[in-house]
Amino acid sequence: MTTTPTAPAATSDTVAALRSLLGGRWAHVRQQARAEFDAEALLPDPALTLEQQRERVAEQMRMLAASDHARSGFPVEAGGTNDIGASVTAFEMLGHTDLSLLVKAGVHWGLFGGAVSNLGSDEQRRELLPRIISLDLPGCFAMTETGHGSDVQSLGTTATYDPASDELVINTPDRLSRKDYIGGAARDARMAVVFAQLVTGPADAPQHHGVHGVLVPIRDDDGRTLPGVTIEDCGPKMGLNGVDNGRLAFAHVRVPRTNLLNRYGDISPDGTYSSPIDNPNRRFFTMLGTLVRGRISVAGGAGAATRTALAIAIRYAEQRRQFSAPGSSDEVLLLDYRTHQRRLLPALATSYALAFAQNDLVSLMHDVQTGAHADRDVGDELRQRQLEALAAGVKVLATWHATHTIQECREACGGAGYLAENRLPALKADTDVFTTFEGDNTVLLQLVAKGLLTSYRDAFGDLDSWGTVKFVARQVASAVVERTAARTLAQRLADVGSSRRDDGDDLLDPAGQLRLLTDRETHVLEGLARRLRAAAKPGADAFAVFNDAQDHVLLAARAHVERVVLESFLAAIERCTDPGARDLLRELCTLHVLSGVERDRAWYVEHGRLTPARSRSVTRLVNEACERLRPHARALVDGFGIPDSWLGAAFLT
Amino acid sequence: MTTTPTAPAATSDTVAALRSLLGGRWAHVRQQARAEFDAEALLPDPALTLEQQRERVAEQMRMLAASDHARSGFPVEAGGTNDIGASVTAFEMLGHTDLSLLVKAGVHWGLFGGAVSNLGSDEQRRELLPRIISLDLPGCFAMTETGHGSDVQSLGTTATYDPASDELVINTPDRLSRKDYIGGAARDARMAVVFAQLVTGPADAPQHHGVHGVLVPIRDDDGRTLPGVTIEDCGPKMGLNGVDNGRLAFAHVRVPRTNLLNRYGDISPDGTYSSPIDNPNRRFFTMLGTLVRGRISVAGGAGAATRTALAIAIRYAEQRRQFSAPGSSDEVLLLDYRTHQRRLLPALATSYALAFAQNDLVSLMHDVQTGAHADRDVGDELRQRQLEALAAGVKVLATWHATHTIQECREACGGAGYLAENRLPALKADTDVFTTFEGDNTVLLQLVAKGLLTSYRDAFGDLDSWGTVKFVARQVASAVVERTAARTLAQRLADVGSSRRDDGDDLLDPAGQLRLLTDRETHVLEGLARRLRAAAKPGADAFAVFNDAQDHVLLAARAHVERVVLESFLAAIERCTDPGARDLLRELCTLHVLSGVERDRAWYVEHGRLTPARSRSVTRLVNEACERLRPHARALVDGFGIPDSWLGAAFLT
C-alpha cells in the first residue's frame, strides 16, 4: 500500500547497460580502476590527525606513481602515453576515494606537470617530466595570491631578468602578493611553478611582459626550505586535510634564466623578450587555456563524489524505516516518502545528465589536445575557446550540484549522516572548495556569458538581433554537438522550428524539452545583449551597467550550459541500445528537465512560455515522475558502478 | 564611480539603536555575556585533536558552571533563578563561541536538567538539580535510537517494573533500539535520562503505558561504565567534535522504581500505574512539550552562528578587492559587486527578521513557562500548543537559513573561507546538524502544518471553508501577536481587508507586504485542507493522499511561519525610536520580503497575486534594495553587537 511500483524493478541487464553507457569512451579505464583501487588503502580515515592524513595521502601518491595512471596524461616522448581522456577518467575515478588524494594528484601531475608539459620547452619537458611522473620531483603550482585569485592578470609577484648573472629574480613585493593556498607547498613540494609578472630591461625603464610561469626550487632534497623562500602552513581546512596547503613568499630569489617556462614567451641572454604570440592578452589567455584540464578534472571529481553521496543516501533510504502509515503497523521506508524522493531523485537525475555531459566534454578535450600536441600547436583557436567555455560551464554546474546534493544527502540521512563513519561529512567538506578553486564559479559564469556576448558582438553585430542570436546559439552549440549524436536532435529541433507550444508536450517529450531550454537560452542572451548595449554608449558607466545586469549575466550563462547538458543526456539516450535502460533514462531525463523547470518556472511564466495553470501543474508532474522512478532508484544507483567497498559508510547493511 | 552610496553611512547612534533593538527584553544578559565571555578561552581551536577538543569543552563547561548562566534556567527552590528568558538568551550568546560548548551545555543543563526539572517529582528535583547546576552530576539525554529519531512514540527500549525487587528493568531489545548520537554519553556523563516504553503487570499480560523518562546511572564516580551498560563512541563527526556523542545499550539494567521521572506517570509499589493525564496520547505530547526550550535554544544558536558568519563575510567583502572596473586602475571591493551583494545582503535582512522573531518567541516562552512553573501546571494547553508550533516553525527557518547562509558566506570568501583560521569551516560544520536534531526540519514542518489543519478540522468544520481558514489563520497568529506590538499591524491588516492590489504597493509598503504573505498563507492552507479532505473518504488510501500532498504541506507550514516572522520584524520597526535605524530597518525589511517573493514569485504569478510583468520587476527591485543598503552593510553588521574578538577570523584586518 505504501509503495505503488508502476513497473517492475530494473533487471541486472538494465543495470549493466546503464553502467556501460555511463562508462563512456574510457569505460575500460573505469573498469581497471574498479579492479585496482583498494578501498582499505584509498578511502579517507576520519580518525587521523592532520599530519597523519598528510602522510597517508603522500603514501597513496607513491602507490599511484607506481601505477599506469600517472603516465597517461603525459606525452609519449616524456615517458607518458598521451591518453588524455584516460588520464582524466582515472582522475575522476579517484573522486570515489579520498578526495585529498584526488586534489594532491591533480596538483602534482595535473597542474605542476601540466604546466611543464604545456608551457615548457622541449628540453624542460625532457628533463623534468619523467621525474614528475615518477614523483621523484614533487611539485606545486603557485598561481593564486592572497590578494589575487580570479584576477590572475593582476598578480603581484615579479620575475625580473638580470642579464649580468643571466638569472631571473623572483620577488614577493607585499603581503597580498604571497602565493596562497598552494597545495603541496606546506610539506612535500620541492619545486614550484611560480606565476609572476615578467620584467626585462634596465631598472629605470623596465619592460613588462605579463604573467609567465617560472620553475623555482623551494626545498632541497632533504626537504629543507631554500634560502630566500618563506613557507607558511595554511593549517587545518574545512576539508581536504590530506593536502598540505601553504603560503610562499620570495625575497629576491634567483633562478637561471632557463627556468622560465618559455613555450609562449622567452628571454634571450641579452634580455630580449620574444613570443610566438604577439598580442599580450591573447598570449595570456593561451597560457591559461592550457589549464582547462584542471577545470574538467574538478568537474569529474565533483561528479564522482556526488554519485557516491547519492548512492549512500539512497541505499540508506531503502533500509531505514520511520513512522507507520495510517491503518498499518508496518513502518514506511524513507524512500517511500514523497518529500524524501523529492530530495534525492531529481538530484539523481541531474547527476546522470552531468555525467553524460562530462563524458562528452572529456572526449572533446581529448580530441582537441591530442590533435594539438602532435605538432605542439594549440590547434584551432576557436575550438579551444569553445572547449574552455564549455569546461567552465560544466565545472560550475557540476560543483554547485555537488555542494547542494551532498548537503541534501547529509540531511536526508539525519543524525547518521553527520557521523564521519558514514562518509558524508568527508564528501561534503572535501568538495566544498570545488566551487572556488580552478576558477570561482561566479566568475566562471561571467566568463561563459562574456564569451557568448563576444561572439555575438564581434561576428554578427550587423544582423538583426533575433537572427543573430539564433545563429550564435547554434554556432556555440556545435562545439558539443559535433562530438555527440546530439546533432540529430539539434537537426530535429531545427526541423520543428521555434514555434512554442503550451499543451504540455514541451515538458514531457525530448524534442519539446530541448526546445524549451534552447528557446530560453536564446531569449535570455538576446535580452542581455540588448541591455548591455547601453554600456557601449559614450559616457555610460560601463561598470555600473554590467554590475546592474549581473543576475541576467549569470542566468544567460546558466541557461546556455543547461541546454548543452540536456543535449548530452538526450544523445546518450539515443546511443542506448538496451530497451529497459532506455525507457528508464527517458523517464530520468524528464525528471531532470521537470525539476529544473519547476525551479525556474517563474521565468517561463513571466516570458509566456508556460501559462500560470501549466506552471502550477509542474510540481504534480515532478511528483509523478518521482513516483514512477521510485522502484528503480536502487538500479539507477547501481548503474553508477561504484563498488560496495568504495562507499565506506558504516550504516549500510 | 564603483560605489554609489545613496545615503550617508549610518552613524554610531544608529548602530547603537540597532543593537539595542536586537538585544530585546534580555539585552542586559547579552551585555553581560559580551563582558564575560573570553574569546581566548571559548572560541574553537581547529588545531586540536578529537580528544583535546572534548577536554577543552569539558573545561569550558566547568567555567560555565561557576558562572550565573547555568542557574538561570532552573526553579528557585532548586537553587536557580527561574529566569527562562535570560537562560535561553545566554545560551544564544554561546552560539557566538565554540558551538560544541553550546551543544554540550544544551545537552547537560537544557535537556538532562530540563527533563529532571520538568518531568521529575519535587523530591527528584530537590535532590538532583543542585548537582546538575553545579555539574557535579554530568548527564545525558537518551531519547533517540538507531532506528527511531523523529518517531519517539515507537522507541524500542523498555523499562519493565519488577514488583518483587521494586525495580525498573531497562533493556535494549535489538540493534535498532540502541540509544544513538547521545551527547555526553561517550566520555563525560554519569547518568542518563533514558526514554523507554514503560511496562507493568505480569509477564504474560503486560500493560504498556508508553514512553517515559527514567534516571539510569551509566558510569560510577571514577568514570567506569556500570555493569549491564554498553557504551560505544560515535567517533568523529562532521562538526561539534567537542561533544562526545555515544551509543548506549542496556542489558536488563536495574534501577529503583523511584528513578522514574514521575510527574506525568507514576507506579506504586504494587505496580499500579497512575497519571494526572488520562489520555496516553495527550500525556505523551505533554511530556515532549516540556522539551520546547531545546528547540528554541537551537534556533537561537543557529541565529548567533549565522550572524557571526555574515559579520565575517561582509567585513571581508569590505576589505578585499578584485578586478578593476573598466577605465579605472582601482580594484573594486567585493561588496561593490551586485552578485556579491545578492549573496550576502538578503541573508543579512532575513537574519534581522529571524532575530526579532526569535526574541518574540523567547519572550512568549518565558511568560508561558514562568507562569506555569509557579503552580507546577502546564498552563493553558492551547497556549502551550501554539508555543510548540511556533518554536518548531522558527527552528526550521532559522536552521535552514543558517545552513544556506553560512554556505554562501564560505563561498563568498573564496579559498580564504575554506581555511579553519578564518572560522567559517567550523561555523558550517558545527551548525549543519541543527536542521536534524531537536526535530528533523521536514518532520517539524509537517507537524506545524498538521497543527494548522487540526485546528481547522476540529474547531471549524462546519463553517464555510473560506471563512474558516481566515478564522484559523487569525487565531493561530494571535499566539505571537499578543506578545508583540504586531497587534496594531494585524489590526491594520484587518481594516484594510483582503482585497488584492497589483500596483506594486504590496511589494514596497509594510501593510502590503504583510497582506501579501497573509494572503498566501490563507490561500495555501485552504487549498491544502480541500485537498486532504479526500483522505477522509471511506476507502481512500490516507497515506497516499497525504504523501502526494507533501510539497503542499511543507509550503503551508512555511507560508505560515514566514508570515509570523514578518510580523515580528514589522513590530520591531514600530518599536524603534531612532529615526535613522528605523529607516534602515524599513529598507532591510523590504529586502527581506522582496528576496522571499523573488524566490517564490512563481507561486504569486500562478495564483494571480502578481502579473507576469510585475513578477519580472521583482529582481530589479531586489537589486535596487541591495544598492541602497550597500553603504550601510557594515553598520548593519555592527548592529549585531558581536565583539571583534569573537569573530576569530585571521584574515580580518
Coordinates of N, CA, C and O in Angstrom, one line a residue, chain B residues 257-347:
Chain B
R257 N 12.6 1.9 41.5 CA 11.3 2.4 41.0 C 11.3 3.9 41.0 O 10.8 4.6 40.1
T258 N 11.9 4.4 42.1 CA 11.8 5.9 42.2 C 12.7 6.7 41.3 O 12.8 7.9 41.3
N259 N 13.4 5.9 40.4 CA 14.2 6.6 39.3 C 13.3 7.0 38.1 O 13.7 7.7 37.3
L260 N 12.0 6.6 38.2 CA 11.1 7.0 37.1 C 10.8 8.5 37.3 O 10.5 8.9 38.4
L261 N 11.0 9.3 36.3 CA 10.6 10.7 36.3 C 9.1 10.7 36.3 O 8.5 10.4 35.3
N262 N 8.5 11.0 37.4 CA 7.1 10.6 37.6 C 6.0 11.7 37.6 O 5.0 11.5 38.2
R263 N 6.4 12.9 37.1 CA 5.4 13.9 37.2 C 4.1 13.6 36.4 O 3.0 13.9 36.8
Y264 N 4.3 13.0 35.2 CA 3.2 12.7 34.4 C 2.8 11.3 34.3 O 1.9 10.8 33.6
G265 N 3.5 10.4 35.1 CA 3.1 9.0 35.1 C 3.9 8.3 36.2 O 5.1 8.5 36.3
D266 N 3.2 7.6 37.1 CA 3.9 7.0 38.2 C 3.5 5.6 38.4 O 2.4 5.2 38.0
I267 N 4.3 4.8 39.2 CA 4.0 3.5 39.5 C 4.0 3.3 41.0 O 5.0 3.8 41.7
S268 N 3.0 2.7 41.6 CA 3.0 2.5 43.0 C 3.8 1.2 43.3 O 4.0 0.4 42.3
P269 N 4.2 0.9 44.5 CA 5.0 -0.3 44.8 C 4.3 -1.6 44.3 O 5.0 -2.5 43.9
D270 N 3.0 -1.6 44.3 CA 2.3 -2.8 43.8 C 2.2 -2.9 42.3 O 1.7 -3.8 41.7
G271 N 2.8 -1.9 41.6 CA 2.8 -1.9 40.2 C 1.6 -1.2 39.5 O 1.5 -1.3 38.3
T272 N 0.8 -0.5 40.3 CA -0.3 0.2 39.7 C 0.2 1.5 39.0 O 0.9 2.3 39.7
Y273 N -0.2 1.7 37.8 CA 0.2 2.9 37.1 C -0.8 4.0 37.3 O -2.0 3.7 37.3
S274 N -0.3 5.2 37.4 CA -1.3 6.4 37.5 C -0.7 7.6 36.9 O 0.5 7.7 36.7
S275 N -1.6 8.4 36.4 CA -1.1 9.7 35.7 C -2.1 10.7 35.9 O -3.3 10.5 35.9
P276 N -1.7 12.0 36.0 CA -2.6 13.1 36.0 C -3.3 13.3 34.7 O -4.2 14.1 34.6
I277 N -2.8 12.7 33.6 CA -3.3 12.9 32.3 C -3.8 11.5 31.8 O -3.0 10.6 31.6
D278 N -5.1 11.4 31.6 CA -5.7 10.1 31.3 C -5.3 9.6 29.9 O -5.0 8.5 29.7
N279 N -5.5 10.5 28.9 CA -5.3 10.2 27.5 C -3.8 9.9 27.3 O -3.0 10.8 27.4
P280 N -3.4 8.7 26.8 CA -2.0 8.4 26.7 C -1.3 9.3 25.6 O -0.2 9.6 25.8
N281 N -2.1 9.6 24.6 CA -1.5 10.4 23.5 C -1.2 11.8 24.0 O -0.2 12.4 23.8
R282 N -2.2 12.3 24.8 CA -2.0 13.7 25.3 C -0.9 13.7 26.3 O -0.1 14.6 26.4
R283 N -0.8 12.6 27.1 CA 0.3 12.5 28.1 C 1.6 12.5 27.4 O 2.5 13.3 27.8
F284 N 1.7 11.8 26.3 CA 3.0 11.7 25.6 C 3.4 13.1 25.1 O 4.5 13.5 25.2
F285 N 2.4 13.8 24.4 CA 2.8 15.1 23.9 C 3.0 16.1 25.0 O 3.8 17.0 24.8
T286 N 2.4 15.9 26.1 CA 2.7 16.9 27.2 C 4.1 16.7 27.7 O 4.8 17.7 27.9
M287 N 4.6 15.4 27.8 CA 5.9 15.2 28.2 C 6.9 15.8 27.2 O 7.9 16.4 27.5
L288 N 6.6 15.5 25.9 CA 7.5 16.0 24.9 C 7.5 17.6 24.8 O 8.5 18.2 24.5
G289 N 6.3 18.1 25.2 CA 6.2 19.5 25.1 C 7.1 20.3 26.0 O 7.5 21.4 25.8
T290 N 7.5 19.6 27.1 CA 8.4 20.3 28.0 C 9.8 20.5 27.4 O 10.7 21.2 27.9
L291 N 10.0 19.9 26.2 CA 11.3 20.0 25.5 C 11.3 21.2 24.6 O 12.3 21.4 23.9
V292 N 10.3 22.0 24.5 CA 10.2 23.1 23.6 C 11.4 24.0 23.7 O 11.9 24.6 22.8
R293 N 11.9 24.1 25.0 CA 13.0 25.0 25.2 C 14.3 24.6 24.4 O 15.0 25.5 23.9
G294 N 14.5 23.3 24.2 CA 15.6 22.9 23.4 C 15.5 23.4 21.9 O 16.5 23.8 21.4
R295 N 14.3 23.3 21.4 CA 14.1 23.7 20.0 C 14.4 25.2 19.9 O 15.0 25.7 18.9
I296 N 13.8 26.0 20.8 CA 14.0 27.4 20.8 C 15.5 27.8 21.0 O 16.0 28.7 20.3
S297 N 16.2 27.0 21.8 CA 17.6 27.3 22.0 C 18.4 27.0 20.8 O 19.4 27.7 20.4
V298 N 18.1 25.9 20.1 CA 18.8 25.6 18.8 C 18.6 26.7 17.8 O 19.5 27.1 17.1
A299 N 17.3 27.2 17.7 CA 17.1 28.3 16.8 C 17.9 29.5 17.1 O 18.5 30.2 16.3
G300 N 18.0 29.8 18.4 CA 18.8 30.9 18.9 C 20.3 30.7 18.6 O 21.0 31.6 18.1
G301 N 20.8 29.5 18.8 CA 22.2 29.2 18.5 C 22.5 29.4 17.0 O 23.5 29.9 16.6
A302 N 21.5 28.9 16.2 CA 21.7 28.9 14.8 C 21.8 30.4 14.3 O 22.6 30.8 13.5
G303 N 20.9 31.2 14.9 CA 20.9 32.6 14.6 C 22.2 33.3 14.9 O 22.8 34.1 14.1
A304 N 22.8 33.0 16.1 CA 24.0 33.6 16.5 C 25.2 33.2 15.6 O 26.0 34.0 15.1
A305 N 25.2 31.9 15.2 CA 26.3 31.4 14.3 C 26.1 32.1 12.9 O 27.1 32.5 12.3
T306 N 24.9 32.2 12.5 CA 24.7 32.8 11.2 C 25.1 34.3 11.2 O 25.8 34.8 10.2
R307 N 24.8 35.0 12.2 CA 25.2 36.4 12.3 C 26.8 36.5 12.3 O 27.3 37.4 11.7
T308 N 27.4 35.6 13.0 CA 28.9 35.6 13.1 C 29.4 35.4 11.6 O 30.3 36.1 11.2
A309 N 28.9 34.4 10.9 CA 29.3 34.2 9.6 C 29.1 35.4 8.7 O 30.0 35.8 7.9
L310 N 28.0 36.0 8.8 CA 27.7 37.2 8.0 C 28.6 38.4 8.3 O 29.1 39.1 7.4
A311 N 28.9 38.5 9.6 CA 29.8 39.6 10.0 C 31.2 39.3 9.4 O 31.8 40.3 8.9
I312 N 31.6 38.1 9.4 CA 32.9 37.8 8.8 C 32.9 38.0 7.3 O 33.8 38.7 6.8
A313 N 31.9 37.5 6.6 CA 31.9 37.6 5.2 C 31.7 39.0 4.7 O 32.3 39.5 3.7
I314 N 30.9 39.8 5.4 CA 30.7 41.2 5.0 C 31.9 42.1 5.3 O 32.3 42.9 4.4
R315 N 32.5 41.8 6.4 CA 33.7 42.6 6.7 C 34.8 42.3 5.7 O 35.6 43.1 5.3
Y316 N 34.9 41.0 5.4 CA 36.0 40.6 4.4 C 35.6 41.3 3.0 O 36.5 41.8 2.3
A317 N 34.4 41.3 2.6 CA 34.0 41.9 1.4 C 34.2 43.4 1.3 O 34.1 44.0 0.3
E318 N 34.4 44.0 2.5 CA 34.6 45.4 2.5 C 36.1 45.7 2.6 O 36.5 46.8 2.7
Q319 N 37.0 44.6 2.6 CA 38.4 44.9 2.6 C 39.1 44.3 1.4 O 40.1 44.8 0.9
R320 N 38.5 43.2 0.8 CA 39.1 42.5 -0.3 C 38.7 43.1 -1.6 O 37.5 43.3 -1.9
R321 N 39.7 43.4 -2.5 CA 39.4 43.9 -3.8 C 39.7 42.9 -4.9 O 40.6 42.0 -4.7
Q322 N 39.1 42.9 -6.0 CA 39.4 42.0 -7.1 C 38.9 42.6 -8.4 O 37.8 43.1 -8.5
F323 N 39.7 42.6 -9.4 CA 39.4 43.2 -10.7 C 39.2 44.7 -10.7 O 38.6 45.2 -9.8
S324 N 39.8 45.4 -11.7 CA 39.5 46.8 -11.8 C 38.3 47.1 -12.7 O 38.1 46.3 -13.6
A325 N 37.6 48.1 -12.4 CA 36.5 48.5 -13.3 C 37.0 49.0 -14.6 O 38.1 49.5 -14.7
P326 N 36.2 48.9 -15.7 CA 36.7 49.4 -17.0 C 37.0 50.9 -16.9 O 36.3 51.7 -16.3
G327 N 38.2 51.3 -17.4 CA 38.6 52.7 -17.4 C 39.1 53.1 -16.1 O 39.2 54.3 -15.8
S328 N 39.4 52.2 -15.2 CA 39.9 52.6 -13.9 C 41.0 51.6 -13.5 O 41.0 50.5 -13.9
S329 N 42.0 52.1 -12.7 CA 43.0 51.2 -12.3 C 42.7 50.8 -10.8 O 43.5 49.9 -10.3
D330 N 41.7 51.3 -10.2 CA 41.4 50.9 -8.9 C 40.6 49.6 -8.9 O 39.7 49.4 -9.7
E331 N 41.1 48.7 -8.1 CA 40.3 47.4 -8.0 C 39.1 47.6 -7.1 O 39.0 48.5 -6.2
V332 N 38.1 46.8 -7.5 CA 36.7 47.0 -6.9 C 36.6 46.1 -5.6 O 37.0 45.0 -5.6
L333 N 36.0 46.7 -4.6 CA 35.7 45.9 -3.4 C 34.7 44.9 -3.7 O 33.7 45.1 -4.5
L334 N 34.9 43.7 -3.1 CA 33.9 42.6 -3.4 C 32.5 43.0 -3.2 O 31.6 42.7 -4.0
L335 N 32.3 43.8 -2.1 CA 30.9 44.1 -1.8 C 30.3 45.1 -2.8 O 29.1 45.4 -2.7
D336 N 31.1 45.7 -3.6 CA 30.5 46.6 -4.7 C 30.0 45.8 -5.9 O 29.4 46.4 -6.7
Y337 N 30.3 44.5 -5.9 CA 29.7 43.7 -7.0 C 28.3 43.3 -6.6 O 28.0 42.9 -5.5
R338 N 27.4 43.5 -7.6 CA 26.0 43.2 -7.3 C 25.8 41.7 -7.0 O 25.0 41.3 -6.1
T339 N 26.6 40.8 -7.6 CA 26.5 39.4 -7.3 C 26.8 39.1 -5.9 O 26.2 38.3 -5.2
H340 N 27.8 39.8 -5.4 CA 28.2 39.6 -4.0 C 27.2 40.2 -3.1 O 26.9 39.6 -2.0
Q341 N 26.6 41.4 -3.4 CA 25.6 41.9 -2.6 C 24.4 41.0 -2.5 O 23.8 40.8 -1.4
R342 N 24.1 40.4 -3.6 CA 22.9 39.5 -3.6 C 23.2 38.2 -2.8 O 22.3 37.6 -2.3
R343 N 24.4 37.8 -2.7 CA 24.8 36.7 -1.9 C 24.6 36.9 -0.5 O 24.2 36.1 0.3
L344 N 24.9 38.2 0.0 CA 25.0 38.4 1.4 C 23.9 39.3 2.0 O 23.5 39.1 3.1
L345 N 23.5 40.3 1.2 CA 22.6 41.3 1.8 C 21.2 40.8 2.1 O 20.6 41.0 3.2
P346 N 20.5 40.0 1.2 CA 19.2 39.4 1.5 C 19.3 38.5 2.7 O 18.5 38.5 3.6
A347 N 20.4 37.8 2.8 CA 20.6 36.9 4.0 C 20.8 37.7 5.3 O 20.3 37.3 6.3

